[in-house]
Coordinates of C-alpha atoms and ligand atoms in Angstrom, one line a residue:
X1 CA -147.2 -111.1 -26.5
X2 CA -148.0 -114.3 -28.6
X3 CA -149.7 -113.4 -31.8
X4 CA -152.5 -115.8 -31.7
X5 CA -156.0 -114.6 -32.5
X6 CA -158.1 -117.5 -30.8
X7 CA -156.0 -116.4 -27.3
X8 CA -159.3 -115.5 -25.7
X9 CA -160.9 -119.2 -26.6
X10 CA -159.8 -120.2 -23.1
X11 CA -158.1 -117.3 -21.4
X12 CA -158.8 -116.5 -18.1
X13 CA -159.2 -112.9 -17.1
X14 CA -159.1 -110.8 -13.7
X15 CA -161.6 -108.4 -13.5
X16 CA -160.4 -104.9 -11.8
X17 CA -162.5 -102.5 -10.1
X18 CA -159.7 -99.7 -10.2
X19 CA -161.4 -97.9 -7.7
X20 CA -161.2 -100.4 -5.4
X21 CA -157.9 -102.3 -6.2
X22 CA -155.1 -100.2 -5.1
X23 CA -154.5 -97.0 -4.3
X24 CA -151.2 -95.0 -5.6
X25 CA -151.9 -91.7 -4.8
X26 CA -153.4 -91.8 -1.3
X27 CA -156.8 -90.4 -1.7
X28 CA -158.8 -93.2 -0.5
X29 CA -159.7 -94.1 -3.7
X30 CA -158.1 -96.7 -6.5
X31 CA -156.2 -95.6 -9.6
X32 CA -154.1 -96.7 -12.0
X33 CA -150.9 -96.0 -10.4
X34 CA -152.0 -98.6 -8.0
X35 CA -152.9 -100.9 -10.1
X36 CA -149.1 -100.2 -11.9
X37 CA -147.8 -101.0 -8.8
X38 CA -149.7 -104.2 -8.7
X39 CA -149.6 -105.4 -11.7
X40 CA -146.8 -108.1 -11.2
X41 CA -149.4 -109.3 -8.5
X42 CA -151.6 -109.8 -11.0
X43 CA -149.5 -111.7 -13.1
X44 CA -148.4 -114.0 -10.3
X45 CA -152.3 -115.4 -10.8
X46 CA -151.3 -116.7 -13.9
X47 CA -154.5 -115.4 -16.0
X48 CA -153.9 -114.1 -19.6
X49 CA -155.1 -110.5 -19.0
X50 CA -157.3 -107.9 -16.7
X51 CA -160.4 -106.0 -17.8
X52 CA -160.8 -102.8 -16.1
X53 CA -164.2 -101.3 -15.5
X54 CA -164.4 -97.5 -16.3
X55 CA -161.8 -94.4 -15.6
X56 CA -162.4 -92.7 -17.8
X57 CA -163.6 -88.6 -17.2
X58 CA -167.4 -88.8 -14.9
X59 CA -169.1 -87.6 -12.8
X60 CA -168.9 -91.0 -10.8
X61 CA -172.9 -90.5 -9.9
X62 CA -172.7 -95.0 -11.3
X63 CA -168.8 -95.2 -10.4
X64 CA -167.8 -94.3 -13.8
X65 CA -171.0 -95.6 -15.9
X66 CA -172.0 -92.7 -16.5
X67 CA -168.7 -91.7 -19.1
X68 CA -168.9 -87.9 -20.0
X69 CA -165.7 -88.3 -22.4
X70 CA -165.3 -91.7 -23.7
X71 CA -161.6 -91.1 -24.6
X72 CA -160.2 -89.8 -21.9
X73 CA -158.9 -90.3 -18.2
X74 CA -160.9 -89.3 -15.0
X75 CA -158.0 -87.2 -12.9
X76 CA -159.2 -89.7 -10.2
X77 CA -157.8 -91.9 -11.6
X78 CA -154.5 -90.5 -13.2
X79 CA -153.7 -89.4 -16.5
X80 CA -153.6 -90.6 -20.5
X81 CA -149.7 -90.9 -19.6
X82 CA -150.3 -93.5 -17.2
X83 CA -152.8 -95.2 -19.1
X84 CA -150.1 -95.9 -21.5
X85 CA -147.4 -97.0 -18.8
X86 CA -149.8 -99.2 -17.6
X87 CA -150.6 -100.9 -21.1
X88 CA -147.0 -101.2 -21.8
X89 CA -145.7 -103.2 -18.4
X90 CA -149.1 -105.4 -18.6
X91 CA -147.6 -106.4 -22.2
X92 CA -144.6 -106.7 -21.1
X93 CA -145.9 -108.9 -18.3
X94 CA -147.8 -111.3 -21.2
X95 CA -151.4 -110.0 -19.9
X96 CA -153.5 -108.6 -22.3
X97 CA -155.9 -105.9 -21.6
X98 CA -159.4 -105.2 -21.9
X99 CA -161.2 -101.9 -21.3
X100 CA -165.0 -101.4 -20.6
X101 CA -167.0 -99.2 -23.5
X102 CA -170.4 -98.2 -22.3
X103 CA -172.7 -97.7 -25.4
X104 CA -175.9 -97.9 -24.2
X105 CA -175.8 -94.4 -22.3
X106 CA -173.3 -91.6 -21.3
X107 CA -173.4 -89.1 -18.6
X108 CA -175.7 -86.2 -18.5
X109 CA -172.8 -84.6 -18.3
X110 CA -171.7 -85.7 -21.8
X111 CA -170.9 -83.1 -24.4
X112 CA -173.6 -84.1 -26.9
X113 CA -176.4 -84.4 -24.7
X114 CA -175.5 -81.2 -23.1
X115 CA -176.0 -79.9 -26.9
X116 CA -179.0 -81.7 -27.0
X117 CA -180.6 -80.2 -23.9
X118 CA -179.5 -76.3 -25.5
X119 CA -180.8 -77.1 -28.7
X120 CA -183.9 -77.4 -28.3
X121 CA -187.1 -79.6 -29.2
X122 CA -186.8 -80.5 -32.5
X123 CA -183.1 -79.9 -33.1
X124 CA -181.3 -82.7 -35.0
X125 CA -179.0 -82.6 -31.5
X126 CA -181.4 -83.9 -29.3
X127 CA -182.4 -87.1 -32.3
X128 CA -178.7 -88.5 -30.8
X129 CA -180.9 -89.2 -27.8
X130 CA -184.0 -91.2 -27.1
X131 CA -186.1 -87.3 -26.2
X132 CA -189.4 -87.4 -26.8
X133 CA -193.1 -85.5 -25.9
X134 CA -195.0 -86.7 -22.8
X135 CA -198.8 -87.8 -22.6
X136 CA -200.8 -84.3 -21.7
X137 CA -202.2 -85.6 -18.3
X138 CA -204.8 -83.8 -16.2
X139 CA -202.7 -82.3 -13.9
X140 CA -199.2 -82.4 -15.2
X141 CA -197.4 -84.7 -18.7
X142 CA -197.0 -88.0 -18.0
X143 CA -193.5 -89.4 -19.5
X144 CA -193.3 -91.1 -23.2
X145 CA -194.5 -94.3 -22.3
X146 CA -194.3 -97.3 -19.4
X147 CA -190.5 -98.4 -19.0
X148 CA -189.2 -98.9 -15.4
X149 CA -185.6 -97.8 -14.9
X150 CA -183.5 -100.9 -13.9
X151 CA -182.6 -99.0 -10.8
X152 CA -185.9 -98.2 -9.9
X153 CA -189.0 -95.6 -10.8
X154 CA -189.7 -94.6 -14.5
X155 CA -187.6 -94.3 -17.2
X156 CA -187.9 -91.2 -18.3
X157 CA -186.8 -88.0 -16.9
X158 CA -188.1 -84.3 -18.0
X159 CA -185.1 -82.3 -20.0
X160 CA -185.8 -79.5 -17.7
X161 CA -189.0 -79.9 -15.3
X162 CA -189.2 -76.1 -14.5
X163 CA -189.4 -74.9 -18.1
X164 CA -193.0 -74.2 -19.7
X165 CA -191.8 -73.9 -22.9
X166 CA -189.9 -77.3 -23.3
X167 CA -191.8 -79.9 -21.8
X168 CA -189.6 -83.0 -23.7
X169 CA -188.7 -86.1 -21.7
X170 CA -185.2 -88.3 -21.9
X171 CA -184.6 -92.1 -21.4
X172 CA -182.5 -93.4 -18.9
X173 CA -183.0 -97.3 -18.7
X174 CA -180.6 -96.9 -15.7
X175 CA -180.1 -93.4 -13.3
X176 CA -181.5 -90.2 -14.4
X177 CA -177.5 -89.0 -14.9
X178 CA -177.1 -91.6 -17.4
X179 CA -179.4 -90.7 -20.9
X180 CA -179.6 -93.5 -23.2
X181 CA -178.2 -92.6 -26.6
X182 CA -180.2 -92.8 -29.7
X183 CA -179.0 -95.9 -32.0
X184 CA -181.5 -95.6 -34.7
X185 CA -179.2 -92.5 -35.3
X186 CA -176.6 -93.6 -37.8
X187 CA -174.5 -90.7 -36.4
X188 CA -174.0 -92.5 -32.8
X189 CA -172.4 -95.1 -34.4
X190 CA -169.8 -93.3 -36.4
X191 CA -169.5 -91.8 -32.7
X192 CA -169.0 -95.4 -30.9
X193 CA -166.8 -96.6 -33.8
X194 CA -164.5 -93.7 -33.3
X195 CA -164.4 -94.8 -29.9
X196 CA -163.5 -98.0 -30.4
X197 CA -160.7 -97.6 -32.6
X198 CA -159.4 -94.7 -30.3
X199 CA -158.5 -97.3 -27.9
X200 CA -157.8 -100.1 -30.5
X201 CA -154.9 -97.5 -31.8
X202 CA -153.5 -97.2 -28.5
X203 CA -152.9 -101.1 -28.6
X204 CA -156.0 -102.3 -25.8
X205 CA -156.3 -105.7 -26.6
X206 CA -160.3 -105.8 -26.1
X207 CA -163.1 -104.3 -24.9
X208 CA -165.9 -105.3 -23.0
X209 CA -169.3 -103.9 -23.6
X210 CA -171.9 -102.5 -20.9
X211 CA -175.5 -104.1 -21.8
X212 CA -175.1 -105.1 -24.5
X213 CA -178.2 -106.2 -25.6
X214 CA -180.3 -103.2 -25.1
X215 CA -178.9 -100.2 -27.2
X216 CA -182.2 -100.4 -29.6
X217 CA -185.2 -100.1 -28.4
X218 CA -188.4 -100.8 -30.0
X219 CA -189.7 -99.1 -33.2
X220 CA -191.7 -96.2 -31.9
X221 CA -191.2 -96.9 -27.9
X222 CA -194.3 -98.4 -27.4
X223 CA -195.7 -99.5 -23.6
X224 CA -194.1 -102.9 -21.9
X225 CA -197.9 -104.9 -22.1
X226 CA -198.0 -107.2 -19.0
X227 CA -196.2 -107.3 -16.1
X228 CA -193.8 -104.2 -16.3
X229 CA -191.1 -104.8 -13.1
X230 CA -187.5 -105.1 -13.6
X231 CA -186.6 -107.8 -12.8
X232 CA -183.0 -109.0 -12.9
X233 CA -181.8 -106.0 -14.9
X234 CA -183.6 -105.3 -18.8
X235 CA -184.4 -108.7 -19.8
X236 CA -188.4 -108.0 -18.5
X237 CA -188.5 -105.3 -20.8
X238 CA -188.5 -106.7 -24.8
X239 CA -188.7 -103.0 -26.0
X240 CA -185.5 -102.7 -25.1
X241 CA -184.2 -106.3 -24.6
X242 CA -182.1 -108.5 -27.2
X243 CA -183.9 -106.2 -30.2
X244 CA -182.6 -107.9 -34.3
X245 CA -181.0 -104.6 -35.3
X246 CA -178.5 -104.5 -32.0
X247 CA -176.7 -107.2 -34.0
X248 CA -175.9 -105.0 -36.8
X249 CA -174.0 -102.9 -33.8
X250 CA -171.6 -105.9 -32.9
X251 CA -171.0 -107.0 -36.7
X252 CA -169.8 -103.9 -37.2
X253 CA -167.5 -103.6 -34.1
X254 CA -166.2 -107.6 -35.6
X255 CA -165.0 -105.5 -38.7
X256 CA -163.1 -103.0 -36.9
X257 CA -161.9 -105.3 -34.5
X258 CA -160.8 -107.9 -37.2
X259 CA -158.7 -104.9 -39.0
X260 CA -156.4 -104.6 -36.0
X261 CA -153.1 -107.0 -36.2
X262 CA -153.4 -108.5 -33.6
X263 CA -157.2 -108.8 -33.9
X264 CA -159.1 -107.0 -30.6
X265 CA -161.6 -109.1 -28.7
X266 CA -165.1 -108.1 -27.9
X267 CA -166.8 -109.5 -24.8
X268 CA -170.6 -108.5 -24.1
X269 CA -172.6 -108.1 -21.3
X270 CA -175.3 -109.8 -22.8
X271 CA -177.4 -110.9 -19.5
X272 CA -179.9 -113.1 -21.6
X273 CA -180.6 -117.0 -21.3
X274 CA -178.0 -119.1 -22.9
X275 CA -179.6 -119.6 -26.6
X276 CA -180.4 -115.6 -27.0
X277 CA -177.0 -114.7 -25.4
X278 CA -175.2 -117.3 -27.5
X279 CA -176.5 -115.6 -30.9
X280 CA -174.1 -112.8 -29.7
X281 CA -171.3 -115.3 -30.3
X282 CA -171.8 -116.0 -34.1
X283 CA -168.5 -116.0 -36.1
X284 CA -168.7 -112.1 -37.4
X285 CA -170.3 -110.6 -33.8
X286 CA -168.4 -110.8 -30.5
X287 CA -166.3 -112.9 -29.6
X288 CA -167.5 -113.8 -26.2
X289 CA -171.0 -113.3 -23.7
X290 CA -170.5 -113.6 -20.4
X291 CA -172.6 -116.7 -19.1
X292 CA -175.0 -114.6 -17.3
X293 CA -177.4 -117.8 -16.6
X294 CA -174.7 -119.5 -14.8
X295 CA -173.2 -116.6 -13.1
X296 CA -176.9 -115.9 -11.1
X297 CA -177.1 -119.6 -10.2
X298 CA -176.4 -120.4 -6.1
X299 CA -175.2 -123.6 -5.1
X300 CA -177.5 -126.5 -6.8
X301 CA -176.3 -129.1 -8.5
X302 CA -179.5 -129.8 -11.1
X303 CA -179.3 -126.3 -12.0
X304 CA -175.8 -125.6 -12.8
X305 CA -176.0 -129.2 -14.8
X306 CA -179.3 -128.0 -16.5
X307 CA -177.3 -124.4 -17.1
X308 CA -174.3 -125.7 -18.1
X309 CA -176.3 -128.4 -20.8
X310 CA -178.0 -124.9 -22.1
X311 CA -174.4 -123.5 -22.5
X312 CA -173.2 -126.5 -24.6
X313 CA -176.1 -126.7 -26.9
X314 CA -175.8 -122.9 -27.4
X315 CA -172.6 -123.4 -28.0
X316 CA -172.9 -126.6 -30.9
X317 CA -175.6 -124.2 -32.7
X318 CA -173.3 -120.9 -32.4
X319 CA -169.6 -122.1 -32.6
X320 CA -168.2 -119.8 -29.4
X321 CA -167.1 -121.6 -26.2
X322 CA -168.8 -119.9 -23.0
X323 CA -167.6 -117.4 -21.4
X324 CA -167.8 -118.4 -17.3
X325 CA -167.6 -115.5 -14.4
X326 CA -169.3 -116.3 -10.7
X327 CA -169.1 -112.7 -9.8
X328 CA -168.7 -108.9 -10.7
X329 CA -169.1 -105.7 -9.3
X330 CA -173.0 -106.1 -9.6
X331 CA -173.1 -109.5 -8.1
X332 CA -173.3 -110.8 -4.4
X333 CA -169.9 -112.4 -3.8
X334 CA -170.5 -115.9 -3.8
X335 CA -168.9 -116.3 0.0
X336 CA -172.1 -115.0 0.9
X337 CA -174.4 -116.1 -1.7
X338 CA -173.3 -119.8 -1.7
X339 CA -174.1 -120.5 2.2
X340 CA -173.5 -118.8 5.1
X341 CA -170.7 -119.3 7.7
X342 CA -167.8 -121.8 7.2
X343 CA -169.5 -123.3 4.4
X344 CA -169.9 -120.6 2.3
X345 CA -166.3 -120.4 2.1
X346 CA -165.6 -123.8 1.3
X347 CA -168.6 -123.3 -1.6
X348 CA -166.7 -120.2 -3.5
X349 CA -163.7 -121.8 -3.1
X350 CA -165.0 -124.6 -4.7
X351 CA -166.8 -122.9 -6.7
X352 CA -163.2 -120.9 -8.1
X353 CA -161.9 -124.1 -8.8
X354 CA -164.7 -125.5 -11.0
X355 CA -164.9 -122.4 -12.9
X356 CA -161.4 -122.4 -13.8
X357 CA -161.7 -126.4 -14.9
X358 CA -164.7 -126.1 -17.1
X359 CA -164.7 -125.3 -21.1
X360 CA -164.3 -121.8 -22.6
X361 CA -163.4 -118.1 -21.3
X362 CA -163.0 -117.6 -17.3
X363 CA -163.3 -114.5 -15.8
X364 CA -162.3 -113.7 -11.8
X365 CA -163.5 -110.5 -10.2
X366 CA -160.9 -108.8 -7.8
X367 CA -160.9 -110.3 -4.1
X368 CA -162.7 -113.6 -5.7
X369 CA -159.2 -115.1 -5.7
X370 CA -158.8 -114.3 -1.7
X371 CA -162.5 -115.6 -1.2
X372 CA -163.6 -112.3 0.2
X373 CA -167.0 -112.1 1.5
X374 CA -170.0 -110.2 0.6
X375 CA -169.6 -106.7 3.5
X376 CA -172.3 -105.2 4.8
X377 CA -171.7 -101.4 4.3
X378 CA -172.7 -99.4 6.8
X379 CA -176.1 -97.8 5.3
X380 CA -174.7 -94.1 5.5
X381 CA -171.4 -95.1 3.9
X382 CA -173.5 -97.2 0.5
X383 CA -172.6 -94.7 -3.0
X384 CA -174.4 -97.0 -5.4
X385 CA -177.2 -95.1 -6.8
X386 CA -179.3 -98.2 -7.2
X387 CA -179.1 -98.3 -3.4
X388 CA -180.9 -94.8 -3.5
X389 CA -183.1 -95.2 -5.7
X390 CA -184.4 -98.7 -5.5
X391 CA -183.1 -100.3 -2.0
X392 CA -180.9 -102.6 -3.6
X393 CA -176.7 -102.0 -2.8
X394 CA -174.7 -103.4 -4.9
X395 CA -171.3 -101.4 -2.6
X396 CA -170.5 -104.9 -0.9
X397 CA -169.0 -106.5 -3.6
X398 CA -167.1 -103.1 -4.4
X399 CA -165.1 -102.3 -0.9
X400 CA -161.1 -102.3 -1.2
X401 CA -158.9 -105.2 -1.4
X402 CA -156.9 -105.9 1.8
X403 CA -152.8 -106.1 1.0
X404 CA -151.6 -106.5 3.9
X405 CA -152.7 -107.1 7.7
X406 CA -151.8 -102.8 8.5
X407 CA -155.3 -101.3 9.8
X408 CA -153.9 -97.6 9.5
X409 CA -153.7 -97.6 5.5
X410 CA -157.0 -99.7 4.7
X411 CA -154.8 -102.9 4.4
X412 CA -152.4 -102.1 2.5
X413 CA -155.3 -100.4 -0.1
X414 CA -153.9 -97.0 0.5
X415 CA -150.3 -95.7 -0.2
X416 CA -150.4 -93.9 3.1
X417 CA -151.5 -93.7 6.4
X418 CA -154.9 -92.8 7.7
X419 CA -157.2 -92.1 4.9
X420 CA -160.5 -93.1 5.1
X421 CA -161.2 -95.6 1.8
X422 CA -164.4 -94.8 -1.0
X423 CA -166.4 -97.8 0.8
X424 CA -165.0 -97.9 4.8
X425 CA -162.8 -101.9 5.1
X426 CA -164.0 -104.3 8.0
X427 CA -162.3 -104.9 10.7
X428 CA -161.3 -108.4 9.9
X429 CA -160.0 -107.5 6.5
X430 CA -156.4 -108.1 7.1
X431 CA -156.8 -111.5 7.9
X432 CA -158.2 -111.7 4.4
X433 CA -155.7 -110.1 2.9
X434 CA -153.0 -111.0 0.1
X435 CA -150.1 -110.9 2.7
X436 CA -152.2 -113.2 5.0
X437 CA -152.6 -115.6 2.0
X438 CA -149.3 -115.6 0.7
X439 CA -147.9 -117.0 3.9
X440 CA -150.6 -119.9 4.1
X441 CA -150.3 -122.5 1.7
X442 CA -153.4 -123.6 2.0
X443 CA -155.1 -120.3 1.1
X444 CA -157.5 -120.1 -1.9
X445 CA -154.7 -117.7 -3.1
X446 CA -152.0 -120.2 -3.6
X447 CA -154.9 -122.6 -4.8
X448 CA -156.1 -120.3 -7.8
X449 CA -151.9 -119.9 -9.0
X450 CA -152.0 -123.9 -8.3
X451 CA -155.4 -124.1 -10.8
X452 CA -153.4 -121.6 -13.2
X453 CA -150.7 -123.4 -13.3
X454 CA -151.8 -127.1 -13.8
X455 CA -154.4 -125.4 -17.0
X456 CA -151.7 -124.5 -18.3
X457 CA -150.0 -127.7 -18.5
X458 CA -152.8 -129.4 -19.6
X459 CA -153.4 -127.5 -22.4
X460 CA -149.8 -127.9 -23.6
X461 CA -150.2 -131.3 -23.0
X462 CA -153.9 -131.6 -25.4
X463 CA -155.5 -133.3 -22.4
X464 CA -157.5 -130.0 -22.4
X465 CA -158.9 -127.7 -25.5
X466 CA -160.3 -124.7 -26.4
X467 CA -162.6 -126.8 -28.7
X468 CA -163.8 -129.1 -25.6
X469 CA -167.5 -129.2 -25.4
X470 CA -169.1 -129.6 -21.8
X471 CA -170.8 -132.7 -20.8
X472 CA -172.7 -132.1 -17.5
X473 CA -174.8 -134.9 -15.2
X474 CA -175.7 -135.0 -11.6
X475 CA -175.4 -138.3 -9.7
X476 CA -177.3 -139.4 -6.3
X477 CA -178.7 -136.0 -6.6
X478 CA -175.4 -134.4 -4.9
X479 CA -172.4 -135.2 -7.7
X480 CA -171.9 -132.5 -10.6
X481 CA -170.2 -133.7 -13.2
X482 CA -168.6 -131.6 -16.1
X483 CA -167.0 -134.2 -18.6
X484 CA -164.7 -132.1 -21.0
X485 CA -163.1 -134.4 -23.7
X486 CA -161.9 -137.9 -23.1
X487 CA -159.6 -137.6 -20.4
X488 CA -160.8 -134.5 -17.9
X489 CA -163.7 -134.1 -15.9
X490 CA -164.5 -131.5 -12.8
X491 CA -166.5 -133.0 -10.2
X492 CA -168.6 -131.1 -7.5
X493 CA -169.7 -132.5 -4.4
X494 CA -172.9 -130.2 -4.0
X495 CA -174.9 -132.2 -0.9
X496 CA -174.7 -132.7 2.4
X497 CA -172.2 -136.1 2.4
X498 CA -169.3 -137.2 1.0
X499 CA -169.8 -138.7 -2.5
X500 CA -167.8 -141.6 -4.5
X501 CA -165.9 -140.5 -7.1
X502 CA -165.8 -141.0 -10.8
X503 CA -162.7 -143.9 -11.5
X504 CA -159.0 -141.6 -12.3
X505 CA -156.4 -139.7 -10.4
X506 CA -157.8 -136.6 -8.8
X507 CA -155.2 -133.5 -10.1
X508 CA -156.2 -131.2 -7.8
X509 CA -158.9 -130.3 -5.4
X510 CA -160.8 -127.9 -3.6
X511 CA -160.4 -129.3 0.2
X512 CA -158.3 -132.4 1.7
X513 CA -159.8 -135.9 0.5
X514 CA -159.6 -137.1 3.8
X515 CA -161.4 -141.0 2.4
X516 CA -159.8 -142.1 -0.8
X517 CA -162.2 -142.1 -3.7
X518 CA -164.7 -139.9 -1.7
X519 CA -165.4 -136.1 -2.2
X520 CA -166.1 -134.5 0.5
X521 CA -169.1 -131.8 0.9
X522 CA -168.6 -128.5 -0.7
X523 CA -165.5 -129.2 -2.5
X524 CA -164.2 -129.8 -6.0
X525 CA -162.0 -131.7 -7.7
X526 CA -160.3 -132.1 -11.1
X527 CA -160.3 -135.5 -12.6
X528 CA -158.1 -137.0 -15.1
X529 CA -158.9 -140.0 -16.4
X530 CA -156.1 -142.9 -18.2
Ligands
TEU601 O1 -174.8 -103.5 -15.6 C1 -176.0 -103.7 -16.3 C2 -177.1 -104.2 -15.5 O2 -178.1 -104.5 -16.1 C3 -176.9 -104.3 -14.0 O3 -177.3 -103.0 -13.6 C4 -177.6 -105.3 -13.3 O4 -178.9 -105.5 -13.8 C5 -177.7 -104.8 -11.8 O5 -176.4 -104.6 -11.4 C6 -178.5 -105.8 -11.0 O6 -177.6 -106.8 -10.5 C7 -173.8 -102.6 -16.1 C8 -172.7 -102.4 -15.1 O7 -172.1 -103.6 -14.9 C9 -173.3 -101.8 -13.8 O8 -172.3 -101.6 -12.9 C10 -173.8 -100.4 -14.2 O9 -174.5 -99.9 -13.1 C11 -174.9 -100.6 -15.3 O10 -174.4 -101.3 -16.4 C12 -175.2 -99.2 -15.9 O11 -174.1 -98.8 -16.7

């Protein structure tokens, strides 16, 4: 492992969902002895690392977002032992690693707010949690005060709605199995720093932090005045949303992660507009925020050149290049988002490919690389509680990668025969699938190692820096331009006809230029200009 502290500048990283990316054991679901088995896979991409999303012990109510031992390993998902085999051949393979940490709220299973519940109102235990007295209402208490839960109904939940005696009520900005924790407490985080370096110790290279920008909430928890539906996640609610003291949180966590050799990485979650997310970024907070304003965007050229401007201004004012992801576990995969049919495909793909080419951080979400699409999962099969409780599934960007082209073992997902998968595979999956790819040169697979590959160069070369800066126009209303530096631009073709491009010798590109000098529809290219 090269022991250069500004790595993550311009590192590009593959998400895992372990519970959907391999399966070792033959359950049906994920773990890490799949991903083990994988990893070399992985490392074929060419990225710098992976971040895995949670295993560690839940109840799996928010597919382990709701952590009830923030140290440990779910048996799910394998064991501490495997953890550390992992870690060690994912160093050994040059990619570093980055774990999730989820701050804003544990399980309701968690230790602590188990002790909270038995304590009692008024016990010091239940201060580590946002638990507070109702309103006395007519016919029964109404909850603290007017906060929606991002996945849908109030935020608040009674500790126990049968008792007489204790009639106290708990936050939960997301599912009633996930209590927010208390951060006005000093003593969550001592707790959250222990946690931290816990993981730090065993040599993770970085950790990525669940909302981010919500773990205080207002002085005294007053209403939301106005309109009070969440939309897009927390950031209608500025009682909980992008609060001054959160900083204090991340400045800390710099400190601890600046005392490591090499130093760890912090990425947030910080799903704010580029300016507000950007502040996240200053030189003693995290090191990178994903670019949330981007990653909502569909497929429009003013508004990716309008986002992409907001990115580079936040950037001048706050020194940290952005950190560019098109999808995640939460997010409609962009197949589907971009367009439908045939054209949707060509959009992601091109889409990939002007991701990897612009400025900053890059991060690719399993199955983004084999252009999988959006699935429609059966309505009986759907496990996301937001799906439950608000009509919204988030389970079709979640179902298992296809390996291979073998229905009886999900694709190649599980390591034997005839298990049914968490989230059931579509028919069609195994001409999706890694093995189909890796036979078709042409496949978005062999494109994204292609992308990799040429970055790479580039940046050895200095045609290409971590220090670029972004300069983004649209022509004819259909041409996206991203001009990084002198020599290197990434052009999208985001109409409905070919478009002429800029003057240089296109590197790479998305589809076939079939017309010299033109761009088709729907694709990308790279640009490097003499
Ligand atoms: O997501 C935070 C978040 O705000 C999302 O719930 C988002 O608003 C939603 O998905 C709508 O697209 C993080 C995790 O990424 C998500 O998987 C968890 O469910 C959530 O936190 C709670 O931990």
């Amino acid at each position: 492992m090269e022991q250069d502290d500004r790595w993550w500048r311009d590192a590009v990283i593959y998400q895992v969902y372990p519970r959907s990316f391999a399966d070792g054991d033959g359950d049906g679901v994920g773990d890490l002895a799949g991903l083990l088995s994988r990893l070399p896979y992985i490392a074929s991409l060419g990225v710098d690392g992976i971040w895995m999303t949670p295993f560690q012990p839940s109840p799996q109510v928010d597919q382990g977002y709701d952590v009830s031992d923030y140290c440990g390993v779910d048996p799910l998902f394998g064991t501490m032992a495997q953890f550390d085999d992992l870690l060690e051949a994912a160093h050994a393979l040059n990619l570093r690693v980055i774990l999730d940490v989820v701050p804003n709220h544990c399980s309701s299973e968690h230790p602590l707010f188990r002790s909270a519940v038995d304590a009692g109102p008024g016990s010091p235990q239940r201060t580590m949690f946002h638990i507070e007295d109702g309103h006395e209402g007519e016919l029964e208490d109404e909850p603290p005060n007017n906060w929606q839960s991002v996945f849908g109904g109030s935020a608040w939940s009674r500790i126990d709605p049968g008792s007489a005696t204790d009639r106290q009520w708990y936050l939960h900005l997301f599912s009633p199995d996930q209590p927010d924790w208390n951060w006005r407490n000093p003593a969550v985080g001592d707790y959250f720093e222990d946690v931290l370096r816990f993981w730090f110790d065993r040599g993770v290279d970085g950790l990525r932090i669940d909302v981010a920008h919500a773990l205080f909430k207002a002085e005294g928890l007053p209403d939301v005045v106005g309109t009070n539906d969440v939309v897009d996640g927390l950031r209608s609610n500025p009682q909980v949303s992008d609060q001054e003291e959160v900083h204090g949180v991340y400045r800390r966590w710099r400190r601890v992660a600046d005392s490591y050799s090499p130093a760890r990485v912090l990425v947030g979650e910080v799903n704010l507009d580029p300016e507000r997310a950007a502040r996240y970024t200053r030189a003693d907070e995290m090191h990178q925020a994903f670019a949330f304003a981007f990653a909502r965007l569909g497929w429009d050229a003013t508004a990716w050149a309008a986002t992409g401007t907001d990115l580079d201004a936040a950037r001048r004012a706050h020194g940290a290049p952005p950190t560019w992801a098109l999808e995640n576990h939460d997010l409609v995969r962009t197949v589907t988002r971009f367009g439908s049919g045939e054209c949707g495909v060509l959009r992601a793909r091109a889409g990939l490919l002007a991701l990897l080419g612009l400025p900053g951080g890059a991060y690719i979400y399993q199955g983004q690389e084999l252009n999988l699409p959006e699935v429609d999962v059966p309505v009986e099969a759907r496990m996301d509680p937001m799906w439950t409780r608000s009509g919204v599934s988030r389970d079709g960007a979640r179902v298992p990668l296809p390996w291979t082209t073998a229905p009886g073992c999900s694709f190649g997902f599980s390591a034997t025969d005839g298990v049914a998968p968490w989230l059931p595979t579509p028919p069609d999956w195994g001409s999706r699938s890694v093995e189909t790819q890796e036979r078709d040169e042409d496949s978005i697979l062999q494109l994204v190692r292609t992308a990799l590959t040429l970055r790479r160069h580039l940046t050895k070369d200095g045609v290409i820096s971590s220090d670029d800066g972004g300069d983004w126009s649209v022509h004819d209303g259909a041409l996206l331009l991203c001009e990084r530096g002198r020599q290197f631009l990434v052009a999208v073709a985001m109409g409905d006809t070919p478009v002429p491009l800029p003057h240089g010798h296109v590197v790479l590109a998305s589809s076939p230029l079939t017309v010299e000098g033109l761009l088709p529809p729907d694709a990308t290219a790279w640009v490097l200009r003499s």
